[in-house]
XYZ file of C-alpha atoms in Angstrom:
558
model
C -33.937 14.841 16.043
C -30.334 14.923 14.380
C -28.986 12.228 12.668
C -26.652 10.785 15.389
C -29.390 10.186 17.795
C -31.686 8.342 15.216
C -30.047 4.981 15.722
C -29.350 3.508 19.189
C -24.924 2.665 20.227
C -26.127 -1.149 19.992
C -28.035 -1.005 17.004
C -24.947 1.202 15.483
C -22.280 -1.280 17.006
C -24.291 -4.576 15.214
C -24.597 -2.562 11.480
C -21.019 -1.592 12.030
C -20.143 -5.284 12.487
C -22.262 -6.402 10.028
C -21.296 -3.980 7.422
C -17.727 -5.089 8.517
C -18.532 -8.649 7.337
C -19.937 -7.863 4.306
C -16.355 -6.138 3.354
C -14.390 -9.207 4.756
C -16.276 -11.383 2.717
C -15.593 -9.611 -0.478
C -12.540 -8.992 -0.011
C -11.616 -12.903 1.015
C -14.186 -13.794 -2.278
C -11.584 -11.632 -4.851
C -8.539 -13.021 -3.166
C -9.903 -16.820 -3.511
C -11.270 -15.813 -7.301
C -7.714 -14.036 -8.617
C -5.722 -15.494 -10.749
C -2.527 -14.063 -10.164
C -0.302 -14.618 -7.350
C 0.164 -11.103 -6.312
C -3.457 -11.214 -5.246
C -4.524 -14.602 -4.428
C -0.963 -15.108 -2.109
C -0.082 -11.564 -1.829
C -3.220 -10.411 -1.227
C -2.511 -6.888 -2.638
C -6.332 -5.589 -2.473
C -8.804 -3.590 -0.532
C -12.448 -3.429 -0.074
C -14.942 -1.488 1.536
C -18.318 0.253 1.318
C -19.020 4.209 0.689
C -22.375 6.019 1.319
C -23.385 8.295 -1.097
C -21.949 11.219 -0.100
C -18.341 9.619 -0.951
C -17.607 8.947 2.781
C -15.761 5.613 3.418
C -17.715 4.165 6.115
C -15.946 0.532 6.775
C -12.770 -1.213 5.003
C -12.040 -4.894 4.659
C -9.345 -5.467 8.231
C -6.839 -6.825 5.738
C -7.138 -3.957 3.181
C -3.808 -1.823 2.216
C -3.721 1.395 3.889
C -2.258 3.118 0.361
C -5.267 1.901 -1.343
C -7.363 4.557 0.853
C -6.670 7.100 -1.005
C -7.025 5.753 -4.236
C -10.959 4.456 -3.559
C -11.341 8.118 -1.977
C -10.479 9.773 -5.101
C -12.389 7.197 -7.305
C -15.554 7.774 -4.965
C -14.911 12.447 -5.836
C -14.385 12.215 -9.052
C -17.414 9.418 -9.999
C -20.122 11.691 -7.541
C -18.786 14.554 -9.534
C -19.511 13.318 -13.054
C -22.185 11.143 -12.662
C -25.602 12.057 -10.848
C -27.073 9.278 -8.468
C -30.260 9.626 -10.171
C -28.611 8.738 -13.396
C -27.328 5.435 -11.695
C -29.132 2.030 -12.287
C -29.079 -1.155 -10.792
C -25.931 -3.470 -12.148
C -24.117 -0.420 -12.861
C -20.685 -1.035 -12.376
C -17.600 1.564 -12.493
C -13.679 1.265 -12.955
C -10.615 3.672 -13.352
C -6.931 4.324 -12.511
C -5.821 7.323 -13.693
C -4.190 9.348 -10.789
C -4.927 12.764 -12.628
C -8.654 12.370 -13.888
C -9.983 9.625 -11.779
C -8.152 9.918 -8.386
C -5.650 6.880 -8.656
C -2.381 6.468 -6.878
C -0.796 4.626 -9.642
C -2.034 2.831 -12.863
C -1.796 -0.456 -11.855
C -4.494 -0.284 -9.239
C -7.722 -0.917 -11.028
C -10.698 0.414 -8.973
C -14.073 -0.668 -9.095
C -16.942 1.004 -7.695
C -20.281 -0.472 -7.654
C -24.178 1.192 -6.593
C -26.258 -0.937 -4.409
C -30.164 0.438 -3.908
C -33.227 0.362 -2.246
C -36.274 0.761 -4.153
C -34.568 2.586 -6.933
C -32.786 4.658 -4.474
C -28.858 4.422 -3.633
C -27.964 3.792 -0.498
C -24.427 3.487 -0.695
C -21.760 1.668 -2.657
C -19.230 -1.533 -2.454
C -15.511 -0.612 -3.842
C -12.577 -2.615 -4.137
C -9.351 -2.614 -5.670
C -6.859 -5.013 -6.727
C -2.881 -4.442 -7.902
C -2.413 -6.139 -11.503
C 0.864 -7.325 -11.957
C 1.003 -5.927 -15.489
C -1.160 -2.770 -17.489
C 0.806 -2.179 -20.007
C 3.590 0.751 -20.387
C 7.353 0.673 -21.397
C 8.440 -1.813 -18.733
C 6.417 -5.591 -17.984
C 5.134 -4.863 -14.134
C 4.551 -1.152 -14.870
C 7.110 -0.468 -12.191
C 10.297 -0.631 -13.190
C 12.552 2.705 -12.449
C 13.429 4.932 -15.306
C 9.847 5.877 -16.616
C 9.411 9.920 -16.423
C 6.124 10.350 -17.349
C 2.061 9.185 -16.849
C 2.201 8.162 -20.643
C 4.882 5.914 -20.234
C 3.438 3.846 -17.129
C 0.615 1.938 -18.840
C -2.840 2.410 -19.758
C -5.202 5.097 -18.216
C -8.511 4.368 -17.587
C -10.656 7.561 -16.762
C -14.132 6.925 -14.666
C -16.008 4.340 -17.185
C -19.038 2.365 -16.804
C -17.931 -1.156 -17.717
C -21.201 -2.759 -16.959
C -24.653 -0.696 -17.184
C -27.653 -1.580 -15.769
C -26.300 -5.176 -15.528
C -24.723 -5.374 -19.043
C -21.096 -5.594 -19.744
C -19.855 -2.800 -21.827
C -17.546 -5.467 -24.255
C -15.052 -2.417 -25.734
C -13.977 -1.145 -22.467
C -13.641 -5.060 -21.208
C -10.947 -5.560 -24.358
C -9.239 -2.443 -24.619
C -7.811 -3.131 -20.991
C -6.823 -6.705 -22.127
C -5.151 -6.327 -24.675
C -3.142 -3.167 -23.683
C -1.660 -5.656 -21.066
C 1.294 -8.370 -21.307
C -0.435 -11.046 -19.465
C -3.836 -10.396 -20.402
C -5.138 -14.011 -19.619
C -4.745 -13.124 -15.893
C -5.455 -9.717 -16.018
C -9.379 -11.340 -17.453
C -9.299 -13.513 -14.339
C -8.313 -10.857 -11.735
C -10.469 -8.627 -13.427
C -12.976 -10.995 -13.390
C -12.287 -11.800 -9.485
C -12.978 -7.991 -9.361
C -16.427 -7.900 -11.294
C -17.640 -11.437 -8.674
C -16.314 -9.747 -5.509
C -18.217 -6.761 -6.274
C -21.394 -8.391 -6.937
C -20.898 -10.521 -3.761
C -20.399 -7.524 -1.703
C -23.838 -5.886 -3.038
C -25.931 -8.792 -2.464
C -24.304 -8.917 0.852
C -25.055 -4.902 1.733
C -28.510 -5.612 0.138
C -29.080 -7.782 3.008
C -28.173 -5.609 5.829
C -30.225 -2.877 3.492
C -33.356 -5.186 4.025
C -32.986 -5.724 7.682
C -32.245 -2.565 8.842
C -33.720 0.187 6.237
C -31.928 2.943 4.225
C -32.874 5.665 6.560
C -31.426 3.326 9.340
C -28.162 2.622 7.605
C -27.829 6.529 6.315
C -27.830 7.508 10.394
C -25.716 4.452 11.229
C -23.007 5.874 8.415
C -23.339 9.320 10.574
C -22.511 8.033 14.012
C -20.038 5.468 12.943
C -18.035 8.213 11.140
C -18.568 10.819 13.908
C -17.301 8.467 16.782
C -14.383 7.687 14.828
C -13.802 11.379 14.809
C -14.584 12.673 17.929
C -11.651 9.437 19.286
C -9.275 11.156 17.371
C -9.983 14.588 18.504
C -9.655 12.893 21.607
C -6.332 11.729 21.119
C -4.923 15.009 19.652
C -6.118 17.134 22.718
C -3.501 14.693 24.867
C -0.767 15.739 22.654
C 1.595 18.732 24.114
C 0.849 21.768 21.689
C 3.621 23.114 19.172
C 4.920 23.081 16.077
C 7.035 19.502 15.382
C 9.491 19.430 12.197
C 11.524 16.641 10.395
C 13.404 15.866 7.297
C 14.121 12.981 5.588
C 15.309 12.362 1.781
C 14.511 9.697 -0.920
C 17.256 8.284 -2.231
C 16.986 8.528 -6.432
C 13.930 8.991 -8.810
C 15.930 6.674 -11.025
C 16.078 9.232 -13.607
C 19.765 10.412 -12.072
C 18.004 12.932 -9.439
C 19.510 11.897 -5.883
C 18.696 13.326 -2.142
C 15.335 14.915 -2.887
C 14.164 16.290 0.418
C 10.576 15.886 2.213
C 9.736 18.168 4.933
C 7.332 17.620 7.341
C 5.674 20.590 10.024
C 3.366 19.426 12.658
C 1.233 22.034 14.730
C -1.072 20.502 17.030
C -3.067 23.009 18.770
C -5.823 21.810 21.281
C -7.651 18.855 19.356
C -6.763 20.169 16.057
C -3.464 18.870 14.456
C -2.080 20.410 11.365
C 0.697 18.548 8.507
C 2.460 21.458 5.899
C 5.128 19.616 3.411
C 6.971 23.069 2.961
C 10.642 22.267 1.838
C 9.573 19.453 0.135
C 11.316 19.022 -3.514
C 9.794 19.750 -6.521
C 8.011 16.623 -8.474
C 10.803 15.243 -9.940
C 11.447 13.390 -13.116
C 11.668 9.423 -11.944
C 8.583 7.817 -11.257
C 8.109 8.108 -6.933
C 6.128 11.604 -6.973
C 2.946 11.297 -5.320
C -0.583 12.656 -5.970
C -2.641 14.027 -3.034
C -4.497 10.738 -2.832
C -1.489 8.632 -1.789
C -0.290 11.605 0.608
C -3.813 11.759 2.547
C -3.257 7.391 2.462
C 0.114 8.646 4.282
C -1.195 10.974 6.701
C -4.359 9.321 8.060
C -2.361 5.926 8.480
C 0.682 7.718 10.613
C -2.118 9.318 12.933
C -3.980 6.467 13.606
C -1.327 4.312 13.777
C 0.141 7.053 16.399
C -3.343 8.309 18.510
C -5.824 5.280 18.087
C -4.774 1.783 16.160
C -8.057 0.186 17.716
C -10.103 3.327 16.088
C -12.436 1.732 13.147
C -11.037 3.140 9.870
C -12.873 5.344 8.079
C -13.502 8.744 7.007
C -13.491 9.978 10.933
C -9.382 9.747 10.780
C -9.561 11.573 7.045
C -11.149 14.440 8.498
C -9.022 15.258 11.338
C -6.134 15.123 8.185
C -5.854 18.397 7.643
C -2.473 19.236 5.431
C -1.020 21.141 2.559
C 1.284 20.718 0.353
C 2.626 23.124 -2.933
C 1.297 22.006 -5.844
C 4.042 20.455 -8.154
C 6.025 18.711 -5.119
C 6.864 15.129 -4.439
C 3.972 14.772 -2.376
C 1.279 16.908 -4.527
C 2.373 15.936 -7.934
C 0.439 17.329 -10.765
C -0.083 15.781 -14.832
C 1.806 14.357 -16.158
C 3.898 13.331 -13.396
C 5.682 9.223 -13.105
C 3.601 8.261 -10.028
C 4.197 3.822 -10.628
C 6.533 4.373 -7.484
C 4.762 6.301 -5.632
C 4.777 3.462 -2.522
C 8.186 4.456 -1.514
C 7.433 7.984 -1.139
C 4.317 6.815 1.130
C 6.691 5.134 3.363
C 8.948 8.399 3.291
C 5.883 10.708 4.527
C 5.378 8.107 7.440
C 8.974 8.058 8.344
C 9.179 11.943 8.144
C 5.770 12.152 10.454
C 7.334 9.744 12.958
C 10.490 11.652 13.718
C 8.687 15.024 14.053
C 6.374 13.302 16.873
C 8.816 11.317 18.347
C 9.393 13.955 20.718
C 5.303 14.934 21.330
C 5.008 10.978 21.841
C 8.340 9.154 22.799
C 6.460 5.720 24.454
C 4.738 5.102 20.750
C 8.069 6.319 18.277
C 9.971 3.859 16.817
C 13.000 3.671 14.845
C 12.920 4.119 10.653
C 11.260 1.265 9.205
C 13.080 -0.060 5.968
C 11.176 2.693 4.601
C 10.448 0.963 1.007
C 8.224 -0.718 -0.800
C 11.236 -2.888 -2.522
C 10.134 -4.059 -5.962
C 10.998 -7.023 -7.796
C 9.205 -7.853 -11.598
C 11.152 -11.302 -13.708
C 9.818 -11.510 -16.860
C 10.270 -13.822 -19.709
C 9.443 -16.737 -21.840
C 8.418 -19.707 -19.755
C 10.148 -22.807 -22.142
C 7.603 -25.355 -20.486
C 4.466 -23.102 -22.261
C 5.969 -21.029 -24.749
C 4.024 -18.593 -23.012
C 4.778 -14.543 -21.317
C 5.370 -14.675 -17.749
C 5.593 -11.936 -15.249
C 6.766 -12.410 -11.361
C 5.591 -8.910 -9.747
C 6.990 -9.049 -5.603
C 7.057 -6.348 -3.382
C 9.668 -7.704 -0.353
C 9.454 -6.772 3.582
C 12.447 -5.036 5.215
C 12.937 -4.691 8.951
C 10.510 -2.957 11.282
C 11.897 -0.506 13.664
C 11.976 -0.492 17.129
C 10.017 0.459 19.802
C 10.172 1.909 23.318
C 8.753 -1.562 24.623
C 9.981 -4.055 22.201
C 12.518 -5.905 18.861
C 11.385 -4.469 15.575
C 9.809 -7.414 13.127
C 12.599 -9.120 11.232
C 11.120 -10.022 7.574
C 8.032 -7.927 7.138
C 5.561 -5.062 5.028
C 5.466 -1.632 7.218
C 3.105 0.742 7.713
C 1.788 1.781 4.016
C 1.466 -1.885 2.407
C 0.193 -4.881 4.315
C 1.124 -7.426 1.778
C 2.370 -10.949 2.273
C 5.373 -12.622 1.181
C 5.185 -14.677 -2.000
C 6.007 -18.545 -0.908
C 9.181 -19.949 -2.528
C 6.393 -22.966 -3.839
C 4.223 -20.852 -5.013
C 6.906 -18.739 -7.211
C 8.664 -22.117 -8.291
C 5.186 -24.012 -9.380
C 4.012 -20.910 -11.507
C 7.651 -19.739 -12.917
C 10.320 -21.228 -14.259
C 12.650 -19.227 -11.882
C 14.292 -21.132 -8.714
C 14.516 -19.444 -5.281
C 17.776 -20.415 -4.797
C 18.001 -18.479 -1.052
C 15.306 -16.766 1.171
C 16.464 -15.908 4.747
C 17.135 -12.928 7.134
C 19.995 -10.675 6.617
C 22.808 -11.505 9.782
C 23.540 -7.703 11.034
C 21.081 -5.154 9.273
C 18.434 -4.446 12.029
C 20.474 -1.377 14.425
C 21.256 -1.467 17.601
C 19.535 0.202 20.560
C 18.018 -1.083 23.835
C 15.741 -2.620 21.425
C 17.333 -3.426 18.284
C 16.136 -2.723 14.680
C 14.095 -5.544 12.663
C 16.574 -7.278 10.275
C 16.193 -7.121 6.406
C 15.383 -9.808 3.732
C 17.618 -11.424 1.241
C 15.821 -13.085 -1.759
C 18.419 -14.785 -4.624
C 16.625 -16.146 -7.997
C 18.135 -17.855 -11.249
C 15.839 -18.278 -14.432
C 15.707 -22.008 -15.072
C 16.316 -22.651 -19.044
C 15.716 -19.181 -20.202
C 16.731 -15.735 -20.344
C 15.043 -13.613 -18.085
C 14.666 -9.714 -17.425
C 14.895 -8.602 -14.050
C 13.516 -4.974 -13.193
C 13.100 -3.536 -9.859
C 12.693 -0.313 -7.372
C 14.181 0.259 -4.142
C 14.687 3.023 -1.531
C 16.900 3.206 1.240
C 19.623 2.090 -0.505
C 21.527 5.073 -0.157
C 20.096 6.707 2.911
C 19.846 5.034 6.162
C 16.269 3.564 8.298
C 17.719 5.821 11.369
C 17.489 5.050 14.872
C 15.584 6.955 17.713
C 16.531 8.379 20.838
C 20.150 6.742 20.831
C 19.423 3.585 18.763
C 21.884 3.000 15.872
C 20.743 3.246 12.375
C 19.759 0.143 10.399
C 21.548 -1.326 7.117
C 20.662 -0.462 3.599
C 19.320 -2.457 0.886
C 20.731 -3.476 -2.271
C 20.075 -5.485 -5.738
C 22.823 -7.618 -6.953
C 23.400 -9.687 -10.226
C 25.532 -12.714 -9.701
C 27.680 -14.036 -12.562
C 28.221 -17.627 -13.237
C 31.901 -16.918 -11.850
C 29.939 -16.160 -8.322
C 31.415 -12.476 -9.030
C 28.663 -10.135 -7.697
C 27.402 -6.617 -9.480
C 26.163 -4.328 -7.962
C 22.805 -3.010 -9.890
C 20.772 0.743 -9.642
C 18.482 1.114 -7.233
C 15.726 1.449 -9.676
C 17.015 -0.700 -12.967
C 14.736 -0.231 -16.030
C 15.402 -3.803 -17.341
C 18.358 -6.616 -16.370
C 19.064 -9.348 -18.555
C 20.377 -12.724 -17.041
C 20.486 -16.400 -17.897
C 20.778 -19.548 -16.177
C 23.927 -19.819 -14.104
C 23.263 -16.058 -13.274
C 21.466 -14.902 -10.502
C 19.669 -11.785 -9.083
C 19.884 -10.923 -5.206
C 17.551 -8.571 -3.314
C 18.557 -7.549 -0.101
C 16.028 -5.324 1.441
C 16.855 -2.080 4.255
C 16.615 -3.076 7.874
C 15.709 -0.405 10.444
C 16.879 1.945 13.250
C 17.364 0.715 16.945
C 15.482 2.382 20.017
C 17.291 3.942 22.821
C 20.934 3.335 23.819
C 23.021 0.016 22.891
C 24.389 0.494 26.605
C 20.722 -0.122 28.195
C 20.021 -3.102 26.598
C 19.467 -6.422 28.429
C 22.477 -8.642 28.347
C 19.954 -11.924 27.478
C 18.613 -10.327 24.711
C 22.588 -9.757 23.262
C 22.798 -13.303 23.992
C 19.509 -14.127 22.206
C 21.032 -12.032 19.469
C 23.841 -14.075 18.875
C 23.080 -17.375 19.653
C 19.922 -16.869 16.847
C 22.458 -16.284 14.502
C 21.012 -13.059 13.431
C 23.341 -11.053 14.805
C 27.479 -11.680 14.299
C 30.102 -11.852 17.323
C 31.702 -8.642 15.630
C 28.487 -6.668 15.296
C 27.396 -7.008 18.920
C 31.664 -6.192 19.869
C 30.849 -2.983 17.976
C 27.754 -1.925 19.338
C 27.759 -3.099 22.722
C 30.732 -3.743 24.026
């Protein structure tokens, strides 16, 4: 009898569900727990569970598709060093680093924890959580102008920092205190630690109802139905070889235009991704390690082929790519990787226009294509106390063959929130002095372009530091099949005067007082089809929203 006939399609369907729940639940558990707002509002965190032969089996529906990669990595490099006979119950592991632990970027702490039956493992509960600060040259950890790992923050190689139930109290400080805000880096931390422990009493429960054996067969079939969908969806695909370009903007470090290359060969129900022509790992921190490209890839394709397919390591194995060593998107040590979102969002771009032609009715137009980043720091006068406001903003979505793009909102990659204007103003002594849509920025098209967002803040009785990344501030979201390209993003500082300046797209460190002000205007995105086809109510919609100027649609549409 082989493994995927040991367990019944019902009896799989209800352990998939219920393993599903036990993932939700953590994962709702750390985001009620957290302390900062970047996870308890933002909710920038994954769970999920892994069976012991490092196979991701179900994620948390709300987790971050870039966060894949990283728990993936964790998962090789932690059955690698440590034998699952030399595992005990309570043990509990963490790490970040991209280059010896399988990280995306240092401030995603992972956490990987064993869960057993009768001394045995069965499989293991992970989750990870963005902190807002660990450490490095810059408060956030993201600011532009870092060029190496060293300067990013603190690395944390695979480390037990509980065993057999007891907390390991070194490892617990030497993360604290290498970080600015260490206060809520205990509590998210700690958020971390409880989630965890929910999550394995939780998958002890389905462990007890169903069996090891039962759940080890489950893992098969769930896995192999997710792959044979996806074969599935390939084999519909028109064979050939599909190419694109597209550049980042800057590294921050004074590199500009760096190319990514993308070459799709589908062939029967095998598809195929080769990066050749992509530029060489660059100084500035946006290169990538392979974890964050396969995050990339096996988001794009099921995104593309099968959004209803469950996700787990079914879409990873039909991922099959390469990439030189020592390129953006295979970055080796000691590569600046803090960044590495925006390249993310450039892989999925580049993978969209080389299908757009193998599937025209699911294309869209260029998304904003970032992962714009925002960190105020300072002095709060009410406490006397550090503070750090970490925000990654939305953009515009693009548009598709069917439909608008999303004004206002995370694409592909991230599937953060926004960061309520109460929420910023109770914790920080910063005032969000204007949070709206930006008129204009989404392109034209038969469907237009999702418009960008415009964020202004002013420090309230203190001098604060502003520091930021942002792509597609140079180069364009494009449009698809005819649409028009959408409108680039940009961070400003505005003087007392009301004088604007225009700031890098990747600024180490701004200082600005009250009576100044910092702007952040996100990209939009590219239109779908021709401005000519579209409907003459939606051109009305589009002005009489507001969103869209009497000039623009003149322009664009005659």
């Amino acid at each position: 009898m082989n493994a995927h006939s040991q367990a019944d399609p019902v009896t799989v369907e209800i352990i998939r569900n219920a393993l599903g729940a036990v993932v939700d639940e953590s994962f709702v558990a750390l985001m009620k727990s957290a302390f900062s707002q970047n996870i308890k509002e933002r909710r920038d965190h994954s769970t999920a569970l892994v069976d012991t032969r490092g196979r991701l089996v179900v994620q948390a529906k709300e987790s971050l598709p870039i966060h894949l990669g990283s728990m993936m990595g964790l998962m090789k490099i932690l059955l690698e060093k440590v034998p699952l006979a030399d595992m005990r119950e309570g043990d509990l592991f963490v790490a970040n680093d991209p280059f010896e632990a399988g990280g995306t970027h240092l401030p995603d702490l992972n956490v990987a924890m064993p869960v057993f039956e009768d001394g045995r493992v069965v499989g293991f509960v992970c989750n990870i959580a963005h902190h807002a600060d660990f450490g490095g040259m810059v408060p956030g950890s993201m600011g532009g102008g870092m060029n190496e790992i060293y300067q990013e923050g603190l690395r944390v190689p695979l480390v037990r920092l509980f065993s057999a139930g007891r907390l390991n109290q070194d490892i617990y400080d030497i993360i604290l205190i290498n970080t600015r805000v260490p206060e809520e880096r205990r509590g998210d931390l700690n958020a971390q630690i409880a989630a965890a422990r929910l999550g394995a009493r939780r998958f002890q429960e389905v462990i007890e109802l169903y069996g090891g054996s039962m759940l080890e067969a489950a893992f098969d079939e769930i896995i192999h139905r997710t792959e044979l969908r996806m074969r599935h969806a390939i084999a519909q695909l028109p064979d050939g070889v599909y190419s694109f370009s597209d550049v980042m903007d800057d590294d921050g470090c004074g590199n500009r235009d760096l190319p990514i290359a993308v070459q799709v060969t589908i062939s029967g129900d095998r598809i195929a991704i080769a990066f050749d022509g992509t530029a060489p790992q660059t100084a500035g921190n946006i290169n990538c390690t392979a974890s964050a490209t396969l995050s990339a890839i096996s988001y794009t394709l099921k995104a593309l082929l099968d959004p209803e397919v469950a996700n787990n390591q079914g879409v990873l194995d039909v991922c099959e790519w390469t990439a030189p060593e020592g390129t953006l998107v295979n970055a080796v040590f000691p590569a600046s990787v803090a960044n590495r979102a925006h390249t993310a969002q450039r892989i999925i771009d580049a993978m969209l226009g080389a299908l757009a032609p193998a599937l025209p009715d699911k294309a869209l137009g260029a998304s904003n294509g970032a992962n714009t980043t925002a960190v105020f720091t300072g002095i709060d006068p009410r406490t006397g106390r550090r503070y750090i406001y970490f925000e990654t903003l939305g953009g515009g979505a693009g548009a598709r063959s069917t439909h608008d793009g999303k004004d206002g909102v995370q694409v592909h990659i991230t599937n953060t929130s926004n960061l309520p204007i109460e929420a910023i103003e109770m914790d920080y002594p910063l005032r969000v002095v204007e949070y709206g849509l930006v008129p204009d920025s989404g392109g034209a098209g038969r469907f237009r372009g999702g418009l960008a967002l415009r964020r202004t803040i002013e420090p309230i009785g203190h001098v604060c530091t502003f520091s930021g990344s942002g792509e597609r501030f140079s180069s364009v979201p494009w449009g698809i099949f005819g649409g028009t390209e959408g409108a680039r993003g940009r961070f400003l500082r505005i003087d007392a005067d009301g004088s604007p300046v225009e700031l890098p797209s990747k600024p180490g460190g701004v200082t600005f007082g009250p009576g100044q002000r910092v702007t952040i205007e996100t990209p939009g995105a590219g239109g779908y089809g021709l401005p000519a086809e579209r409907d003459p109510a939606a051109i009305e919609r589009d002005l009489s929203s507001g969103k869209y100027s009497s000039d623009f649609v003149a322009r664009h549409y005659g």
